[in-house]
Amino acid sequence: MTAPPADQPTIEIRQRIALVAGAALLAAGLILVMFVLPAEYAVDPLGTGARLGLVQLGITGQQVAALNAAASAAGTGKGAIIAAQERPFKEETVDFKLAAHEGMEYKYRLEKGEALLYSWSATAPVNYELHAEPDGAPRGYAQSYEKRPGINQASGTLTAPFPGIHGWYWENAGDREITVTLRTAGFYNISHEFRNGAPVKNKMFP
């Protein structure tokens, strides 16, 4: 009887190791295709990710990654997106009566970067302009933000691009008295009411 070669056990061990390694690689590949790709990259070649709800995880992950990348590129995590204030914001609701064909202005003092939230409505259409007078500007100069004729309401947020007084001009183009109601919130500390032939009315906000 012929004896097996002396290195036969070594060959068998190598074959078993190769089988085990191949099985491990196959299992890893299946895990990659069935679970990792759908959950991480929203790639689902076998359809198992959709059945297990993993594709949505991948889509969400991609969206989060894109948002984070955009934020990093724009520097929003380091930029001045918060303008801290030493005092709480103020709120005001005020009514103005406008006689037929009368116009008036109402403005708040704002420093550069301070925000003003506003909403106003009128009982009839008015000619309207949102504008500002920068500090140090020549007398009579105003920078217009928005100007529209014949409207009866507007809302928005103004972030002051420079220090100065910022606010509205309303003109009653009709033949009857109307009321303009203004609601605001912001870090203003003083307002000014301007009407032709009348002294300026100043209001302090402590």
PDB file of C-alpha atoms in Angstrom:
ATOM      1  CA  MET A   1       0.000   0.000   0.000  1.00  0.00           C
ATOM      2  CA  THR A   2       1.315   3.408  -1.020  1.00  0.00           C
ATOM      3  CA  ALA A   3       1.596   5.933   1.812  1.00  0.00           C
ATOM      4  CA  PRO A   4       0.159   9.467   1.271  1.00  0.00           C
ATOM      5  CA  PRO A   5       2.647  12.155   0.524  1.00  0.00           C
ATOM      6  CA  ALA A   6       4.182  13.728   3.576  1.00  0.00           C
ATOM      7  CA  ASP A   7       2.759  17.183   2.727  1.00  0.00           C
ATOM      8  CA  GLN A   8      -0.851  15.977   2.249  1.00  0.00           C
ATOM      9  CA  PRO A   9      -2.083  17.424   5.618  1.00  0.00           C
ATOM     10  CA  THR A  10      -0.577  20.776   4.761  1.00  0.00           C
ATOM     11  CA  ILE A  11      -2.433  20.869   1.421  1.00  0.00           C
ATOM     12  CA  GLU A  12      -5.732  19.996   3.111  1.00  0.00           C
ATOM     13  CA  ILE A  13      -5.233  22.730   5.718  1.00  0.00           C
ATOM     14  CA  ARG A  14      -4.548  25.261   2.993  1.00  0.00           C
ATOM     15  CA  GLN A  15      -7.677  24.213   1.118  1.00  0.00           C
ATOM     16  CA  ARG A  16      -9.789  24.588   4.273  1.00  0.00           C
ATOM     17  CA  ILE A  17      -8.297  28.017   4.959  1.00  0.00           C
ATOM     18  CA  ALA A  18      -9.036  29.034   1.383  1.00  0.00           C
ATOM     19  CA  LEU A  19     -12.644  27.793   1.713  1.00  0.00           C
ATOM     20  CA  VAL A  20     -13.110  29.636   4.998  1.00  0.00           C
ATOM     21  CA  ALA A  21     -11.583  32.786   3.550  1.00  0.00           C
ATOM     22  CA  GLY A  22     -13.762  32.547   0.453  1.00  0.00           C
ATOM     23  CA  ALA A  23     -16.878  32.056   2.567  1.00  0.00           C
ATOM     24  CA  ALA A  24     -15.933  35.057   4.688  1.00  0.00           C
ATOM     25  CA  LEU A  25     -15.400  37.182   1.587  1.00  0.00           C
ATOM     26  CA  LEU A  26     -18.723  36.033   0.166  1.00  0.00           C
ATOM     27  CA  ALA A  27     -20.508  36.852   3.413  1.00  0.00           C
ATOM     28  CA  ALA A  28     -18.829  40.241   3.562  1.00  0.00           C
ATOM     29  CA  GLY A  29     -19.843  40.917  -0.039  1.00  0.00           C
ATOM     30  CA  LEU A  30     -23.450  39.951   0.691  1.00  0.00           C
ATOM     31  CA  ILE A  31     -23.502  42.191   3.757  1.00  0.00           C
ATOM     32  CA  LEU A  32     -22.069  45.023   1.676  1.00  0.00           C
ATOM     33  CA  VAL A  33     -24.609  44.618  -1.114  1.00  0.00           C
ATOM     34  CA  MET A  34     -27.647  43.817   1.053  1.00  0.00           C
ATOM     35  CA  PHE A  35     -27.136  46.216   3.973  1.00  0.00           C
ATOM     36  CA  VAL A  36     -24.214  48.650   3.733  1.00  0.00           C
ATOM     37  CA  LEU A  37     -24.812  50.018   0.221  1.00  0.00           C
ATOM     38  CA  PRO A  38     -28.536  50.689   0.784  1.00  0.00           C
ATOM     39  CA  ALA A  39     -28.055  52.195   4.240  1.00  0.00           C
ATOM     40  CA  GLU A  40     -24.983  54.303   3.469  1.00  0.00           C
ATOM     41  CA  TYR A  41     -25.284  55.172  -0.218  1.00  0.00           C
ATOM     42  CA  ALA A  42     -28.949  54.425  -1.149  1.00  0.00           C
ATOM     43  CA  VAL A  43     -27.702  51.806  -3.654  1.00  0.00           C
ATOM     44  CA  ASP A  44     -29.924  48.711  -3.637  1.00  0.00           C
ATOM     45  CA  PRO A  45     -29.046  46.219  -6.421  1.00  0.00           C
ATOM     46  CA  LEU A  46     -30.845  43.271  -4.774  1.00  0.00           C
ATOM     47  CA  GLY A  47     -33.892  45.143  -3.489  1.00  0.00           C
ATOM     48  CA  THR A  48     -33.321  44.009   0.092  1.00  0.00           C
ATOM     49  CA  GLY A  49     -32.622  47.563   1.263  1.00  0.00           C
ATOM     50  CA  ALA A  50     -36.060  48.733   0.164  1.00  0.00           C
ATOM     51  CA  ARG A  51     -37.755  45.806   1.912  1.00  0.00           C
ATOM     52  CA  LEU A  52     -35.833  46.485   5.123  1.00  0.00           C
ATOM     53  CA  GLY A  53     -36.244  50.273   4.994  1.00  0.00           C
ATOM     54  CA  LEU A  54     -32.522  50.868   4.570  1.00  0.00           C
ATOM     55  CA  VAL A  55     -32.662  52.870   1.334  1.00  0.00           C
ATOM     56  CA  GLN A  56     -34.351  55.800   3.039  1.00  0.00           C
ATOM     57  CA  LEU A  57     -31.562  55.803   5.598  1.00  0.00           C
ATOM     58  CA  GLY A  58     -29.081  56.082   2.759  1.00  0.00           C
ATOM     59  CA  ILE A  59     -31.000  58.931   1.118  1.00  0.00           C
ATOM     60  CA  THR A  60     -31.212  60.787   4.427  1.00  0.00           C
ATOM     61  CA  GLY A  61     -27.522  60.236   5.032  1.00  0.00           C
ATOM     62  CA  GLN A  62     -26.651  61.661   1.629  1.00  0.00           C
ATOM     63  CA  GLN A  63     -28.852  64.695   2.244  1.00  0.00           C
ATOM     64  CA  VAL A  64     -27.208  65.323   5.614  1.00  0.00           C
ATOM     65  CA  ALA A  65     -23.758  64.941   4.087  1.00  0.00           C
ATOM     66  CA  ALA A  66     -24.637  67.400   1.308  1.00  0.00           C
ATOM     67  CA  LEU A  67     -25.976  69.942   3.807  1.00  0.00           C
ATOM     68  CA  ASN A  68     -22.892  69.608   5.971  1.00  0.00           C
ATOM     69  CA  ALA A  69     -20.629  70.006   2.952  1.00  0.00           C
ATOM     70  CA  ALA A  70     -22.536  73.099   1.817  1.00  0.00           C
ATOM     71  CA  ALA A  71     -22.365  74.585   5.302  1.00  0.00           C
ATOM     72  CA  SER A  72     -18.618  73.968   5.468  1.00  0.00           C
ATOM     73  CA  ALA A  73     -18.074  75.486   2.030  1.00  0.00           C
ATOM     74  CA  ALA A  74     -20.079  78.572   2.948  1.00  0.00           C
ATOM     75  CA  GLY A  75     -18.478  78.862   6.352  1.00  0.00           C
ATOM     76  CA  THR A  76     -21.884  79.165   8.041  1.00  0.00           C
ATOM     77  CA  GLY A  77     -20.610  77.451  11.116  1.00  0.00           C
ATOM     78  CA  LYS A  78     -18.002  80.181  11.527  1.00  0.00           C
ATOM     79  CA  GLY A  79     -19.809  83.211  10.078  1.00  0.00           C
ATOM     80  CA  ALA A  80     -21.701  85.890  11.987  1.00  0.00           C
ATOM     81  CA  ILE A  81     -25.159  84.349  11.735  1.00  0.00           C
ATOM     82  CA  ILE A  82     -26.028  85.380  15.298  1.00  0.00           C
ATOM     83  CA  ALA A  83     -26.020  89.032  16.291  1.00  0.00           C
ATOM     84  CA  ALA A  84     -26.111  88.921  20.082  1.00  0.00           C
ATOM     85  CA  GLN A  85     -27.929  91.733  21.888  1.00  0.00           C
ATOM     86  CA  GLU A  86     -27.629  92.959  25.451  1.00  0.00           C
ATOM     87  CA  ARG A  87     -31.345  93.783  25.702  1.00  0.00           C
ATOM     88  CA  PRO A  88     -34.519  91.883  24.796  1.00  0.00           C
ATOM     89  CA  PHE A  89     -36.315  92.704  21.568  1.00  0.00           C
ATOM     90  CA  LYS A  90     -39.227  95.137  21.547  1.00  0.00           C
ATOM     91  CA  GLU A  91     -42.725  94.675  20.168  1.00  0.00           C
ATOM     92  CA  GLU A  92     -45.190  97.314  19.059  1.00  0.00           C
ATOM     93  CA  THR A  93     -48.651  97.533  17.514  1.00  0.00           C
ATOM     94  CA  VAL A  94     -49.636 101.044  16.506  1.00  0.00           C
ATOM     95  CA  ASP A  95     -52.449 102.631  14.464  1.00  0.00           C
ATOM     96  CA  PHE A  96     -52.080 105.704  12.244  1.00  0.00           C
ATOM     97  CA  LYS A  97     -54.963 107.778  10.899  1.00  0.00           C
ATOM     98  CA  LEU A  98     -54.400 109.220   7.438  1.00  0.00           C
ATOM     99  CA  ALA A  99     -56.704 111.893   6.118  1.00  0.00           C
ATOM    100  CA  ALA A 100     -57.629 111.999   2.443  1.00  0.00           C
ATOM    101  CA  HIS A 101     -54.489 112.536   0.328  1.00  0.00           C
ATOM    102  CA  GLU A 102     -52.281 112.685   3.429  1.00  0.00           C
ATOM    103  CA  GLY A 103     -48.892 111.016   3.677  1.00  0.00           C
ATOM    104  CA  MET A 104     -46.687 110.158   6.655  1.00  0.00           C
ATOM    105  CA  GLU A 105     -43.484 108.331   7.637  1.00  0.00           C
ATOM    106  CA  TYR A 106     -42.704 106.078  10.571  1.00  0.00           C
ATOM    107  CA  LYS A 107     -39.138 104.871  11.175  1.00  0.00           C
ATOM    108  CA  TYR A 108     -37.095 102.968  13.760  1.00  0.00           C
ATOM    109  CA  ARG A 109     -33.500 103.488  14.739  1.00  0.00           C
ATOM    110  CA  LEU A 110     -31.498 100.367  13.808  1.00  0.00           C
ATOM    111  CA  GLU A 111     -27.788  99.613  13.950  1.00  0.00           C
ATOM    112  CA  LYS A 112     -26.087  97.678  11.156  1.00  0.00           C
ATOM    113  CA  GLY A 113     -27.092  94.023  11.209  1.00  0.00           C
ATOM    114  CA  GLU A 114     -30.124  94.483  13.470  1.00  0.00           C
ATOM    115  CA  ALA A 115     -33.306  92.808  12.252  1.00  0.00           C
ATOM    116  CA  LEU A 116     -36.831  94.186  12.150  1.00  0.00           C
ATOM    117  CA  LEU A 117     -39.892  91.984  11.644  1.00  0.00           C
ATOM    118  CA  TYR A 118     -42.948  93.836  10.415  1.00  0.00           C
ATOM    119  CA  SER A 119     -46.490  93.457   9.167  1.00  0.00           C
ATOM    120  CA  TRP A 120     -48.855  96.276   8.291  1.00  0.00           C
ATOM    121  CA  SER A 121     -52.324  96.587   6.839  1.00  0.00           C
ATOM    122  CA  ALA A 122     -54.503  99.502   5.747  1.00  0.00           C
ATOM    123  CA  THR A 123     -58.265  99.868   5.554  1.00  0.00           C
ATOM    124  CA  ALA A 124     -57.871 101.028   1.920  1.00  0.00           C
ATOM    125  CA  PRO A 125     -55.066 100.854  -0.655  1.00  0.00           C
ATOM    126  CA  VAL A 126     -52.122 103.214  -0.075  1.00  0.00           C
ATOM    127  CA  ASN A 127     -48.988 104.213  -1.919  1.00  0.00           C
ATOM    128  CA  TYR A 128     -46.153 102.647   0.049  1.00  0.00           C
ATOM    129  CA  GLU A 129     -42.381 102.795   0.306  1.00  0.00           C
ATOM    130  CA  LEU A 130     -39.962 101.049   2.672  1.00  0.00           C
ATOM    131  CA  HIS A 131     -36.753 103.059   2.885  1.00  0.00           C
ATOM    132  CA  ALA A 132     -33.970 104.280   5.179  1.00  0.00           C
ATOM    133  CA  GLU A 133     -31.863 107.323   5.943  1.00  0.00           C
ATOM    134  CA  PRO A 134     -28.241 106.279   6.635  1.00  0.00           C
ATOM    135  CA  ASP A 135     -26.260 108.031   9.339  1.00  0.00           C
ATOM    136  CA  GLY A 136     -24.283 110.894   7.853  1.00  0.00           C
ATOM    137  CA  ALA A 137     -26.303 111.042   4.613  1.00  0.00           C
ATOM    138  CA  PRO A 138     -27.147 114.469   3.116  1.00  0.00           C
ATOM    139  CA  ARG A 139     -30.436 115.995   4.238  1.00  0.00           C
ATOM    140  CA  GLY A 140     -33.331 114.635   2.208  1.00  0.00           C
ATOM    141  CA  TYR A 141     -31.451 111.526   1.024  1.00  0.00           C
ATOM    142  CA  ALA A 142     -33.179 108.152   1.420  1.00  0.00           C
ATOM    143  CA  GLN A 143     -32.307 104.662   0.217  1.00  0.00           C
ATOM    144  CA  SER A 144     -35.377 102.823  -1.016  1.00  0.00           C
ATOM    145  CA  TYR A 145     -35.851  99.104  -0.297  1.00  0.00           C
ATOM    146  CA  GLU A 146     -39.318  98.613  -1.755  1.00  0.00           C
ATOM    147  CA  LYS A 147     -41.839 100.929  -3.403  1.00  0.00           C
ATOM    148  CA  ARG A 148     -45.333  99.949  -4.520  1.00  0.00           C
ATOM    149  CA  PRO A 149     -48.516 101.852  -5.342  1.00  0.00           C
ATOM    150  CA  GLY A 150     -52.054 100.922  -4.357  1.00  0.00           C
ATOM    151  CA  ILE A 151     -51.549  98.106  -1.852  1.00  0.00           C
ATOM    152  CA  ASN A 152     -53.188  97.545   1.522  1.00  0.00           C
ATOM    153  CA  GLN A 153     -50.752  95.216   3.311  1.00  0.00           C
ATOM    154  CA  ALA A 154     -47.155  94.013   3.443  1.00  0.00           C
ATOM    155  CA  SER A 155     -45.014  91.836   5.709  1.00  0.00           C
ATOM    156  CA  GLY A 156     -41.359  90.944   5.892  1.00  0.00           C
ATOM    157  CA  THR A 157     -38.026  91.040   7.678  1.00  0.00           C
ATOM    158  CA  LEU A 158     -35.536  93.854   7.285  1.00  0.00           C
ATOM    159  CA  THR A 159     -31.890  93.446   8.294  1.00  0.00           C
ATOM    160  CA  ALA A 160     -30.318  96.887   8.421  1.00  0.00           C
ATOM    161  CA  PRO A 161     -27.381  97.118   5.971  1.00  0.00           C
ATOM    162  CA  PHE A 162     -26.130 100.258   7.727  1.00  0.00           C
ATOM    163  CA  PRO A 163     -26.887 102.279  10.863  1.00  0.00           C
ATOM    164  CA  GLY A 164     -29.695 104.799  10.498  1.00  0.00           C
ATOM    165  CA  ILE A 165     -33.466 105.133  10.647  1.00  0.00           C
ATOM    166  CA  HIS A 166     -35.467 102.572   8.700  1.00  0.00           C
ATOM    167  CA  GLY A 167     -39.184 102.520   8.044  1.00  0.00           C
ATOM    168  CA  TRP A 168     -42.206 103.329   5.913  1.00  0.00           C
ATOM    169  CA  TYR A 169     -43.943 106.031   3.973  1.00  0.00           C
ATOM    170  CA  TRP A 170     -47.678 105.635   3.437  1.00  0.00           C
ATOM    171  CA  GLU A 171     -49.837 107.931   1.336  1.00  0.00           C
ATOM    172  CA  ASN A 172     -53.625 107.852   1.323  1.00  0.00           C
ATOM    173  CA  ALA A 173     -54.523 108.450  -2.311  1.00  0.00           C
ATOM    174  CA  GLY A 174     -58.252 108.254  -1.608  1.00  0.00           C
ATOM    175  CA  ASP A 175     -60.896 110.779  -0.573  1.00  0.00           C
ATOM    176  CA  ARG A 176     -61.684 109.244   2.833  1.00  0.00           C
ATOM    177  CA  GLU A 177     -59.770 108.848   6.070  1.00  0.00           C
ATOM    178  CA  ILE A 178     -58.097 105.469   6.478  1.00  0.00           C
ATOM    179  CA  THR A 179     -56.225 103.607   9.217  1.00  0.00           C
ATOM    180  CA  VAL A 180     -52.833 101.930   8.864  1.00  0.00           C
ATOM    181  CA  THR A 181     -52.027  99.296  11.511  1.00  0.00           C
ATOM    182  CA  LEU A 182     -48.366  98.409  11.989  1.00  0.00           C
ATOM    183  CA  ARG A 183     -47.011  95.462  14.002  1.00  0.00           C
ATOM    184  CA  THR A 184     -43.276  95.144  14.577  1.00  0.00           C
ATOM    185  CA  ALA A 185     -40.660  93.327  16.629  1.00  0.00           C
ATOM    186  CA  GLY A 186     -36.973  94.124  16.812  1.00  0.00           C
ATOM    187  CA  PHE A 187     -34.087  95.601  18.762  1.00  0.00           C
ATOM    188  CA  TYR A 188     -35.039  99.227  18.160  1.00  0.00           C
ATOM    189  CA  ASN A 189     -34.943 101.716  21.027  1.00  0.00           C
ATOM    190  CA  ILE A 190     -36.549 104.760  19.411  1.00  0.00           C
ATOM    191  CA  SER A 191     -39.065 105.534  16.659  1.00  0.00           C
ATOM    192  CA  HIS A 192     -39.868 108.723  14.735  1.00  0.00           C
ATOM    193  CA  GLU A 193     -43.183 109.805  13.229  1.00  0.00           C
ATOM    194  CA  PHE A 194     -43.008 112.414  10.452  1.00  0.00           C
ATOM    195  CA  ARG A 195     -45.998 114.367   9.094  1.00  0.00           C
ATOM    196  CA  ASN A 196     -46.008 117.535   7.010  1.00  0.00           C
ATOM    197  CA  GLY A 197     -46.667 120.630   9.070  1.00  0.00           C
ATOM    198  CA  ALA A 198     -46.275 118.813  12.404  1.00  0.00           C
ATOM    199  CA  PRO A 199     -43.319 118.378  14.769  1.00  0.00           C
ATOM    200  CA  VAL A 200     -41.556 115.017  14.728  1.00  0.00           C
ATOM    201  CA  LYS A 201     -42.958 112.592  17.304  1.00  0.00           C
ATOM    202  CA  ASN A 202     -40.249 110.539  18.995  1.00  0.00           C
ATOM    203  CA  LYS A 203     -41.046 107.436  21.033  1.00  0.00           C
ATOM    204  CA  MET A 204     -38.516 105.762  23.334  1.00  0.00           C
ATOM    205  CA  PHE A 205     -38.559 102.012  24.031  1.00  0.00           C
ATOM    206  CA  PRO A 206     -36.898 101.304  27.406  1.00  0.00           C
TER     207      PRO A 206
END
